[in-house]
mmCIF file of C-alpha atoms (C1' of nucleotides) and ligand atoms in Angstrom:
data_model
loop_
_atom_site.group_PDB
_atom_site.id
_atom_site.type_symbol
_atom_site.label_atom_id
_atom_site.label_comp_id
_atom_site.label_asym_id
_atom_site.label_seq_id
_atom_site.Cartn_x
_atom_site.Cartn_y
_atom_site.Cartn_z
ATOM 1 C CA MET A 1 231.462 148.138 240.551
ATOM 2 C CA LYS A 2 229.059 150.940 241.398
ATOM 3 C CA LEU A 3 225.308 150.787 241.923
ATOM 4 C CA PRO A 4 223.584 153.446 239.783
ATOM 5 C CA GLU A 5 221.718 156.039 241.814
ATOM 6 C CA THR A 6 218.335 154.988 240.459
ATOM 7 C CA ALA A 7 218.939 151.335 241.341
ATOM 8 C CA LYS A 8 220.195 152.357 244.737
ATOM 9 C CA ASN A 9 216.952 154.193 245.358
ATOM 10 C CA ARG A 10 214.900 151.237 244.226
ATOM 11 C CA LEU A 11 216.802 149.013 246.627
ATOM 12 C CA GLU A 12 216.514 151.382 249.557
ATOM 13 C CA ASP A 13 212.802 151.828 249.019
ATOM 14 C CA ALA A 14 212.192 148.108 248.743
ATOM 15 C CA LEU A 15 214.223 147.382 251.857
ATOM 16 C CA LYS A 16 212.400 150.067 253.775
ATOM 17 C CA GLN A 17 209.082 148.400 252.897
ATOM 18 C CA LEU A 18 210.245 145.304 254.775
ATOM 19 C CA ASN A 19 211.985 147.190 257.601
ATOM 20 C CA LEU A 20 215.362 146.010 256.394
ATOM 21 C CA ARG A 21 218.545 148.020 256.333
ATOM 22 C CA PRO A 22 220.448 149.068 253.258
ATOM 23 C CA THR A 23 223.874 147.568 253.859
ATOM 24 C CA GLN A 24 227.048 147.670 251.822
ATOM 25 C CA GLN A 25 226.773 143.956 251.115
ATOM 26 C CA ARG A 26 223.187 144.174 249.876
ATOM 27 C CA GLU A 27 223.995 147.107 247.622
ATOM 28 C CA HIS A 28 227.062 145.381 246.319
ATOM 29 C CA VAL A 29 225.333 142.080 245.552
ATOM 30 C CA PHE A 30 222.593 143.996 243.749
ATOM 31 C CA ALA A 31 225.229 145.906 241.788
ATOM 32 C CA VAL A 32 226.923 142.654 240.799
ATOM 33 C CA LEU A 33 223.640 141.301 239.461
ATOM 34 C CA LEU A 34 222.826 144.467 237.528
ATOM 35 C CA SER A 35 226.265 144.734 235.969
ATOM 36 C CA GLU A 36 225.847 141.701 233.696
ATOM 37 C CA ARG A 37 222.895 140.372 231.749
ATOM 38 C CA ASP A 38 223.741 136.765 232.381
ATOM 39 C CA HIS A 39 222.103 134.694 235.122
ATOM 40 C CA PRO A 40 224.792 133.850 237.650
ATOM 41 C CA THR A 41 224.555 131.254 240.388
ATOM 42 C CA ALA A 42 225.109 132.213 244.022
ATOM 43 C CA ASP A 43 228.633 130.920 243.706
ATOM 44 C CA GLU A 44 229.304 133.034 240.643
ATOM 45 C CA VAL A 45 227.876 136.086 242.386
ATOM 46 C CA TYR A 46 230.178 135.304 245.297
ATOM 47 C CA VAL A 47 233.260 135.199 243.071
ATOM 48 C CA ARG A 48 232.337 138.470 241.376
ATOM 49 C CA ALA A 49 231.395 140.205 244.607
ATOM 50 C CA LYS A 50 234.714 139.339 246.210
ATOM 51 C CA LYS A 51 236.578 141.224 243.491
ATOM 52 C CA SER A 52 235.741 144.561 245.058
ATOM 53 C CA MET A 53 234.630 143.348 248.499
ATOM 54 C CA PRO A 54 237.071 140.597 249.468
ATOM 55 C CA SER A 55 235.662 140.136 252.955
ATOM 56 C CA ILE A 56 232.158 139.171 251.884
ATOM 57 C CA SER A 57 231.193 135.603 252.701
ATOM 58 C CA LEU A 58 229.233 133.073 250.705
ATOM 59 C CA ALA A 59 226.625 132.927 253.470
ATOM 60 C CA THR A 60 226.115 136.660 253.131
ATOM 61 C CA VAL A 61 225.773 136.371 249.376
ATOM 62 C CA TYR A 62 223.040 133.780 249.914
ATOM 63 C CA ASN A 63 221.416 136.032 252.516
ATOM 64 C CA CYS A 64 221.539 139.095 250.277
ATOM 65 C CA LEU A 65 220.174 137.207 247.290
ATOM 66 C CA GLU A 66 217.326 135.887 249.413
ATOM 67 C CA ILE A 67 216.564 139.419 250.595
ATOM 68 C CA LEU A 68 216.631 140.757 247.041
ATOM 69 C CA VAL A 69 214.232 138.016 246.013
ATOM 70 C CA SER A 70 211.845 138.772 248.853
ATOM 71 C CA CYS A 71 212.066 142.465 247.896
ATOM 72 C CA LYS A 72 211.034 141.374 244.406
ATOM 73 C CA LEU A 73 214.038 143.099 242.856
ATOM 74 C CA VAL A 74 215.476 139.809 241.668
ATOM 75 C CA LYS A 75 213.970 136.526 240.532
ATOM 76 C CA GLN A 76 215.232 133.010 241.022
ATOM 77 C CA VAL A 77 215.566 130.924 237.890
ATOM 78 C CA ASN A 78 215.915 127.167 238.052
ATOM 79 C CA PHE A 79 216.785 124.646 235.371
ATOM 80 C CA ASP A 80 216.224 121.081 236.407
ATOM 81 C CA ARG A 81 218.405 120.433 239.424
ATOM 82 C CA GLU A 82 221.166 122.874 238.577
ATOM 83 C CA PRO A 83 222.132 125.520 241.113
ATOM 84 C CA THR A 84 219.656 128.368 241.307
ATOM 85 C CA ARG A 85 220.401 131.370 239.107
ATOM 86 C CA TYR A 86 219.458 134.980 239.725
ATOM 87 C CA CYS A 87 217.851 137.385 237.276
ATOM 88 C CA PRO A 88 217.204 141.104 237.855
ATOM 89 C CA ASN A 89 214.983 141.442 234.780
ATOM 90 C CA LEU A 90 211.577 142.220 236.283
ATOM 91 C CA ALA A 91 209.624 142.074 233.039
ATOM 92 C CA GLU A 92 207.685 138.873 232.415
ATOM 93 C CA HIS A 93 209.959 136.843 230.228
ATOM 94 C CA ALA A 94 211.059 133.323 229.386
ATOM 95 C CA HIS A 95 214.515 131.786 229.519
ATOM 96 C CA PHE A 96 216.628 129.991 226.993
ATOM 97 C CA HIS A 97 219.232 127.646 228.405
ATOM 98 C CA CYS A 98 222.017 126.799 225.984
ATOM 99 C CA ASN A 99 223.176 123.244 226.531
ATOM 100 C CA ASP A 100 226.530 123.959 224.892
ATOM 101 C CA SER A 101 227.655 127.102 226.644
ATOM 102 C CA HIS A 102 225.499 126.723 229.745
ATOM 103 C CA ARG A 103 224.574 130.336 229.280
ATOM 104 C CA VAL A 104 221.083 131.654 229.884
ATOM 105 C CA TYR A 105 219.323 134.207 227.737
ATOM 106 C CA ASP A 106 216.173 136.216 228.343
ATOM 107 C CA VAL A 107 213.369 135.757 225.834
ATOM 108 C CA ASP A 108 210.653 138.383 225.585
ATOM 109 C CA LEU A 109 207.068 137.205 225.477
ATOM 110 C CA PRO A 110 204.391 139.041 223.505
ATOM 111 C CA GLN A 111 201.380 139.975 225.560
ATOM 112 C CA ASP A 112 198.973 137.902 223.488
ATOM 113 C CA LEU A 113 201.077 134.807 224.092
ATOM 114 C CA LEU A 114 200.998 135.481 227.819
ATOM 115 C CA ASN A 115 197.235 135.706 227.595
ATOM 116 C CA SER A 116 196.833 132.478 225.666
ATOM 117 C CA LEU A 117 199.183 130.732 228.082
ATOM 118 C CA LYS A 118 196.922 131.498 230.977
ATOM 119 C CA SER A 119 193.834 130.512 229.022
ATOM 120 C CA VAL A 120 194.935 126.893 228.678
ATOM 121 C CA LEU A 121 194.187 126.197 232.321
ATOM 122 C CA PRO A 122 190.956 124.318 233.027
ATOM 123 C CA LYS A 123 188.317 125.780 235.307
ATOM 124 C CA GLY A 124 189.389 125.741 238.942
ATOM 125 C CA TYR A 125 193.081 126.278 238.296
ATOM 126 C CA GLU A 126 194.273 129.681 239.495
ATOM 127 C CA ALA A 127 197.862 130.337 238.445
ATOM 128 C CA SER A 128 199.875 132.945 240.314
ATOM 129 C CA LYS A 129 203.048 132.197 238.409
ATOM 130 C CA VAL A 130 203.880 130.913 234.956
ATOM 131 C CA GLU A 131 207.320 129.632 234.054
ATOM 132 C CA LEU A 132 208.478 129.012 230.519
ATOM 133 C CA SER A 133 211.906 127.797 229.587
ATOM 134 C CA PHE A 134 213.580 126.599 226.437
ATOM 135 C CA HIS A 135 216.559 124.288 226.268
ATOM 136 C CA GLY A 136 218.723 123.860 223.224
ATOM 137 C CA THR A 137 221.643 125.354 221.424
ATOM 138 C CA ARG A 138 222.192 128.883 220.285
ATOM 139 C CA VAL A 139 223.820 128.894 216.897
ATOM 140 C CA ASP A 140 226.081 131.771 216.083
ATOM 141 C CA THR A 141 224.551 133.884 213.339
ATOM 142 C CA THR A 142 227.341 136.437 213.271
ATOM 143 C CA PRO A 143 228.509 136.981 209.689
ATOM 144 C CA SER A 144 232.079 135.728 209.443
ATOM 145 C CA LYS A 145 233.345 138.804 207.615
ATOM 146 C CA MET B 1 200.557 95.916 241.254
ATOM 147 C CA LYS B 2 200.755 94.419 237.785
ATOM 148 C CA LEU B 3 202.281 95.876 234.630
ATOM 149 C CA PRO B 4 199.807 95.639 231.724
ATOM 150 C CA GLU B 5 201.057 93.490 228.884
ATOM 151 C CA THR B 6 201.210 96.393 226.444
ATOM 152 C CA ALA B 7 203.293 98.464 228.824
ATOM 153 C CA LYS B 8 205.500 95.478 229.514
ATOM 154 C CA ASN B 9 206.177 95.173 225.806
ATOM 155 C CA ARG B 10 206.950 98.858 225.492
ATOM 156 C CA LEU B 11 209.435 98.553 228.334
ATOM 157 C CA GLU B 12 211.098 95.425 226.981
ATOM 158 C CA ASP B 13 211.458 96.933 223.537
ATOM 159 C CA ALA B 14 212.904 100.152 224.883
ATOM 160 C CA LEU B 15 215.360 98.304 227.116
ATOM 161 C CA LYS B 16 216.442 96.086 224.238
ATOM 162 C CA GLN B 17 217.253 99.214 222.198
ATOM 163 C CA LEU B 18 219.821 100.129 224.824
ATOM 164 C CA ASN B 19 221.040 96.564 225.473
ATOM 165 C CA LEU B 20 219.563 96.605 228.962
ATOM 166 C CA ARG B 21 217.853 93.705 230.688
ATOM 167 C CA PRO B 22 214.211 93.633 231.678
ATOM 168 C CA THR B 23 214.415 93.057 235.411
ATOM 169 C CA GLN B 24 211.725 92.630 238.017
ATOM 170 C CA GLN B 25 212.712 95.906 239.611
ATOM 171 C CA ARG B 26 212.510 97.884 236.371
ATOM 172 C CA GLU B 27 209.130 96.441 235.526
ATOM 173 C CA HIS B 28 207.862 97.079 239.000
ATOM 174 C CA VAL B 29 209.011 100.694 239.157
ATOM 175 C CA PHE B 30 207.402 101.301 235.772
ATOM 176 C CA ALA B 31 204.197 99.689 237.029
ATOM 177 C CA VAL B 32 204.222 101.910 240.093
ATOM 178 C CA LEU B 33 204.496 104.996 237.921
ATOM 179 C CA LEU B 34 201.731 103.916 235.564
ATOM 180 C CA SER B 35 199.327 103.014 238.353
ATOM 181 C CA GLU B 36 198.694 106.597 239.462
ATOM 182 C CA ARG B 37 198.357 109.827 237.551
ATOM 183 C CA ASP B 38 200.179 111.908 240.125
ATOM 184 C CA HIS B 39 203.859 112.834 239.843
ATOM 185 C CA PRO B 40 205.686 111.078 242.643
ATOM 186 C CA THR B 41 209.206 111.796 243.819
ATOM 187 C CA ALA B 42 211.823 109.035 243.918
ATOM 188 C CA ASP B 43 211.122 108.666 247.598
ATOM 189 C CA GLU B 44 207.402 108.279 247.018
ATOM 190 C CA VAL B 45 208.037 105.729 244.284
ATOM 191 C CA TYR B 46 210.270 103.887 246.746
ATOM 192 C CA VAL B 47 207.553 103.730 249.393
ATOM 193 C CA ARG B 48 204.982 102.491 246.901
ATOM 194 C CA ALA B 49 207.335 99.990 245.309
ATOM 195 C CA LYS B 50 208.192 98.439 248.657
ATOM 196 C CA LYS B 51 204.540 97.542 249.236
ATOM 197 C CA SER B 52 204.757 94.594 246.870
ATOM 198 C CA MET B 53 208.550 94.300 246.618
ATOM 199 C CA PRO B 54 209.859 94.882 250.138
ATOM 200 C CA SER B 55 213.471 94.116 249.263
ATOM 201 C CA ILE B 56 213.874 96.881 246.691
ATOM 202 C CA SER B 57 216.321 99.605 247.682
ATOM 203 C CA LEU B 58 216.148 103.340 247.229
ATOM 204 C CA ALA B 59 219.308 103.204 245.135
ATOM 205 C CA THR B 60 217.644 100.756 242.790
ATOM 206 C CA VAL B 61 214.586 102.963 242.541
ATOM 207 C CA TYR B 62 216.842 105.829 241.507
ATOM 208 C CA ASN B 63 218.619 103.565 239.039
ATOM 209 C CA CYS B 64 215.393 102.270 237.535
ATOM 210 C CA LEU B 65 213.935 105.737 237.233
ATOM 211 C CA GLU B 66 217.078 106.933 235.489
ATOM 212 C CA ILE B 67 216.868 103.999 233.081
ATOM 213 C CA LEU B 68 213.201 104.697 232.366
ATOM 214 C CA VAL B 69 214.080 108.314 231.646
ATOM 215 C CA SER B 70 216.888 107.359 229.287
ATOM 216 C CA CYS B 71 214.480 104.953 227.590
ATOM 217 C CA LYS B 72 212.160 107.940 227.163
ATOM 218 C CA LEU B 73 209.302 106.097 228.823
ATOM 219 C CA VAL B 74 209.229 108.559 231.705
ATOM 220 C CA LYS B 75 209.983 112.261 232.039
ATOM 221 C CA GLN B 76 211.535 114.138 234.901
ATOM 222 C CA VAL B 77 209.586 117.118 236.177
ATOM 223 C CA ASN B 78 211.192 119.743 238.378
ATOM 224 C CA PHE B 79 209.691 122.596 240.314
ATOM 225 C CA ASP B 80 212.221 125.036 241.664
ATOM 226 C CA ARG B 81 214.499 123.101 243.983
ATOM 227 C CA GLU B 82 212.026 120.498 245.090
ATOM 228 C CA PRO B 83 212.870 116.821 244.647
ATOM 229 C CA THR B 84 212.524 115.630 241.075
ATOM 230 C CA ARG B 85 209.170 114.117 240.161
ATOM 231 C CA TYR B 86 208.461 111.482 237.529
ATOM 232 C CA CYS B 87 205.763 111.543 234.856
ATOM 233 C CA PRO B 88 204.908 108.701 232.464
ATOM 234 C CA ASN B 89 202.692 110.918 230.276
ATOM 235 C CA LEU B 90 204.583 111.055 226.999
ATOM 236 C CA ALA B 91 202.332 113.600 225.297
ATOM 237 C CA GLU B 92 203.645 117.165 225.213
ATOM 238 C CA HIS B 93 201.976 118.813 228.146
ATOM 239 C CA ALA B 94 202.415 121.419 230.837
ATOM 240 C CA HIS B 95 202.255 121.062 234.606
ATOM 241 C CA PHE B 96 200.244 122.782 237.266
ATOM 242 C CA HIS B 97 201.749 122.742 240.733
ATOM 243 C CA CYS B 98 199.243 123.398 243.494
ATOM 244 C CA ASN B 99 200.889 125.326 246.302
ATOM 245 C CA ASP B 100 198.263 124.169 248.794
ATOM 246 C CA SER B 101 198.176 120.432 248.243
ATOM 247 C CA HIS B 102 201.616 120.091 246.637
ATOM 248 C CA ARG B 103 199.939 117.975 244.010
ATOM 249 C CA VAL B 104 200.854 118.171 240.348
ATOM 250 C CA TYR B 105 198.387 118.056 237.492
ATOM 251 C CA ASP B 106 198.927 117.578 233.782
ATOM 252 C CA VAL B 107 197.707 120.365 231.535
ATOM 253 C CA ASP B 108 197.116 119.651 227.869
ATOM 254 C CA LEU B 109 198.475 122.130 225.368
ATOM 255 C CA PRO B 110 196.705 122.873 222.088
ATOM 256 C CA GLN B 111 198.911 122.413 219.058
ATOM 257 C CA ASP B 112 198.641 126.038 217.977
ATOM 258 C CA LEU B 113 199.894 127.175 221.378
ATOM 259 C CA LEU B 114 202.859 124.837 221.056
ATOM 260 C CA ASN B 115 203.580 126.379 217.688
ATOM 261 C CA SER B 116 203.383 129.942 218.921
ATOM 262 C CA LEU B 117 205.572 129.057 221.890
ATOM 263 C CA LYS B 118 208.375 127.976 219.620
ATOM 264 C CA SER B 119 207.925 131.011 217.397
ATOM 265 C CA VAL B 120 208.873 133.448 220.137
ATOM 266 C CA LEU B 121 212.513 132.446 219.901
ATOM 267 C CA PRO B 122 214.788 134.868 218.055
ATOM 268 C CA LYS B 123 216.842 133.707 215.098
ATOM 269 C CA GLY B 124 219.691 131.444 216.118
ATOM 270 C CA TYR B 125 217.933 129.813 219.057
ATOM 271 C CA GLU B 126 217.201 126.132 218.429
ATOM 272 C CA ALA B 127 215.058 124.683 221.204
ATOM 273 C CA SER B 128 215.030 120.920 221.703
ATOM 274 C CA LYS B 129 212.840 121.115 224.780
ATOM 275 C CA VAL B 130 210.172 123.492 226.035
ATOM 276 C CA GLU B 131 209.027 123.460 229.625
ATOM 277 C CA LEU B 132 205.911 125.212 230.816
ATOM 278 C CA SER B 133 204.691 125.153 234.369
ATOM 279 C CA PHE B 134 202.006 126.912 236.343
ATOM 280 C CA HIS B 135 202.014 127.477 240.062
ATOM 281 C CA GLY B 136 198.974 128.383 242.063
ATOM 282 C CA THR B 137 195.994 126.917 243.802
ATOM 283 C CA ARG B 138 193.375 124.580 242.456
ATOM 284 C CA VAL B 139 189.991 125.538 243.773
ATOM 285 C CA ASP B 140 187.506 122.751 244.258
ATOM 286 C CA THR B 141 184.657 123.118 241.802
ATOM 287 C CA THR B 142 182.868 119.961 242.864
ATOM 288 C CA PRO B 143 179.186 120.714 243.471
ATOM 289 C CA SER B 144 178.507 120.258 247.179
ATOM 290 C CA LYS B 145 175.380 118.139 246.583
ATOM 291 C "C1'" DA C 1 228.448 160.425 273.902
ATOM 292 C "C1'" DT C 2 226.588 156.063 275.958
ATOM 293 C "C1'" DT C 3 223.724 152.299 276.018
ATOM 294 C "C1'" DG C 4 220.667 148.699 274.631
ATOM 295 C "C1'" DA C 5 218.157 146.285 271.311
ATOM 296 C "C1'" DA C 6 217.659 144.757 267.035
ATOM 297 C "C1'" DG C 7 219.490 143.740 262.738
ATOM 298 C "C1'" DC C 8 223.643 141.902 260.001
ATOM 299 C "C1'" DT C 9 227.554 139.332 258.775
ATOM 300 C "C1'" DT C 10 230.426 135.507 259.136
ATOM 301 C "C1'" DA C 11 232.403 130.762 259.751
ATOM 302 C "C1'" DG C 12 231.282 126.549 260.194
ATOM 303 C "C1'" DA C 13 227.988 122.746 260.898
ATOM 304 C "C1'" DA C 14 223.917 120.476 259.320
ATOM 305 C "C1'" DT C 15 220.605 119.046 255.826
ATOM 306 C "C1'" DC C 16 219.005 116.254 252.248
ATOM 307 C "C1'" DA C 17 218.279 114.870 247.442
ATOM 308 C "C1'" DT C 18 221.124 112.657 244.561
ATOM 309 C "C1'" DT C 19 225.216 110.151 242.897
ATOM 310 C "C1'" DA C 20 229.153 107.142 243.492
ATOM 311 C "C1'" DT C 21 231.330 102.966 245.285
ATOM 312 C "C1'" DT C 22 231.573 98.286 245.953
ATOM 313 C "C1'" DA C 23 230.415 93.646 247.381
ATOM 314 C "C1'" DT C 24 226.959 90.486 246.271
ATOM 315 C "C1'" DT C 25 223.566 88.441 243.318
ATOM 316 C "C1'" DA C 26 221.201 87.315 238.923
ATOM 317 C "C1'" DC C 27 221.514 85.905 234.509
ATOM 318 C "C1'" DA C 28 222.656 84.916 229.660
ATOM 319 C "C1'" DA C 29 225.830 82.974 226.580
ATOM 320 C "C1'" DA C 30 229.177 79.474 225.720
ATOM 321 C "C1'" DT D 1 227.810 73.797 234.583
ATOM 322 C "C1'" DT D 2 231.068 77.440 233.912
ATOM 323 C "C1'" DT D 3 232.065 82.040 233.125
ATOM 324 C "C1'" DG D 4 231.616 86.829 232.132
ATOM 325 C "C1'" DT D 5 228.793 90.724 232.543
ATOM 326 C "C1'" DA D 6 225.051 93.406 234.236
ATOM 327 C "C1'" DA D 7 222.066 94.675 238.100
ATOM 328 C "C1'" DT D 8 220.985 95.210 242.871
ATOM 329 C "C1'" DA D 9 221.550 96.828 247.480
ATOM 330 C "C1'" DA D 10 223.965 98.824 251.363
ATOM 331 C "C1'" DT D 11 226.611 102.395 252.357
ATOM 332 C "C1'" DA D 12 229.456 106.410 251.743
ATOM 333 C "C1'" DA D 13 230.215 110.649 249.410
ATOM 334 C "C1'" DT D 14 228.743 114.917 247.198
ATOM 335 C "C1'" DG D 15 227.234 119.525 246.863
ATOM 336 C "C1'" DA D 16 223.909 123.312 246.893
ATOM 337 C "C1'" DT D 17 221.571 125.346 250.314
ATOM 338 C "C1'" DT D 18 220.109 126.362 254.996
ATOM 339 C "C1'" DC D 19 220.905 126.679 259.841
ATOM 340 C "C1'" DT D 20 223.352 128.060 264.117
ATOM 341 C "C1'" DA D 21 225.853 130.717 267.033
ATOM 342 C "C1'" DA D 22 228.930 134.334 267.932
ATOM 343 C "C1'" DG D 23 230.513 138.776 267.203
ATOM 344 C "C1'" DC D 24 229.712 143.226 264.887
ATOM 345 C "C1'" DT D 25 227.027 147.391 263.336
ATOM 346 C "C1'" DT D 26 223.371 150.582 263.361
ATOM 347 C "C1'" DC D 27 220.390 153.604 265.391
ATOM 348 C "C1'" DA D 28 217.153 155.542 268.418
ATOM 349 C "C1'" DA D 29 216.480 156.745 273.176
ATOM 350 C "C1'" DT D 30 218.505 158.326 277.101
HETATM 351 MN MN1 MN E 1 223.252 123.577 231.991
HETATM 352 MN MN1 MN E 2 205.451 122.306 246.365
HETATM 353 ZN ZN1 ZN E 3 215.965 136.328 233.056
HETATM 354 ZN ZN1 ZN E 4 203.027 115.241 233.662
#
DNA sequence: ATTGAAGCTTAGAATCATTATTATTACAAA
DNA sequence: TTTGTAATAATAATGATTCTAAGCTTCAAT
């Protein structure tokens, strides 16, 4: 588990903006998030982080995730009342939540759809954030042979 | 607080489908939800319900709300990790969450937008539910005179 | 190098929306 | 009426998250 140099720089710059220190735990939690394209919960991040940093605590994982969110390097993703998930994909995108596997997939949004989304709001509504999520099942389209 | 006859029939029919009894509490909670166009939390429903049914308990409010949801007469609406809100608007629609007032507004969605929303999913993704929410501030456009 | 202040991490306690448990009550069928 | 089942209400339990307090680390100034 190693944080790529470019990500490390992004983290250090973002932390510096907020007068926060680049610590081993913060780098490691960021590395854990970047190493997989799924959307782990804090608990899952904790389990993964402990693999190569056994002394890290769950409280610290929560703290680091919160810091990464306030640095805008990571986004929180919520489905109904399930535990919050964390996503390091900074592009505007939607999420697909598979009811079978409980896995979460990123869904790209074309720019014109983003535009028409914002245009549905009546006068007087100023949206600073738009969230779009799909729930269903992902059927396997892999050819069997 | 009185449940209109047509709504009462809708409720009784839906309950009968599931072999559930039409109780005073279930009718009353439904009436509370229909009487305002906001999106109250279970706790807010509880406070309102007690006004004309002081003996109702919070547990029963939760139970009734859950029943109404399983009857598909009411939908749950979640914003991040805030308490679940309840919406009796059965039309497909989006929600606008005002960060200032913490009020929630329904936003109608044109049919062609609904279609293009579903068309962004790659092959193999079958969505049974689409959720769209906006967060921001609603500026007052009421003329001052 | 030492010191002091501020920032960090950690363990554990607290919070709070929601769910589970269970005794009591309501009610419909026999 | 009797009897069986469902519903309600009070209370306890749950669980993700946040808070608290204590000790540790970093770093700049001396
Ligand atoms: Mn799930
Ligand atoms: Mn709010
Ligand atoms: Zn994502
Ligand atoms: Zn609504």
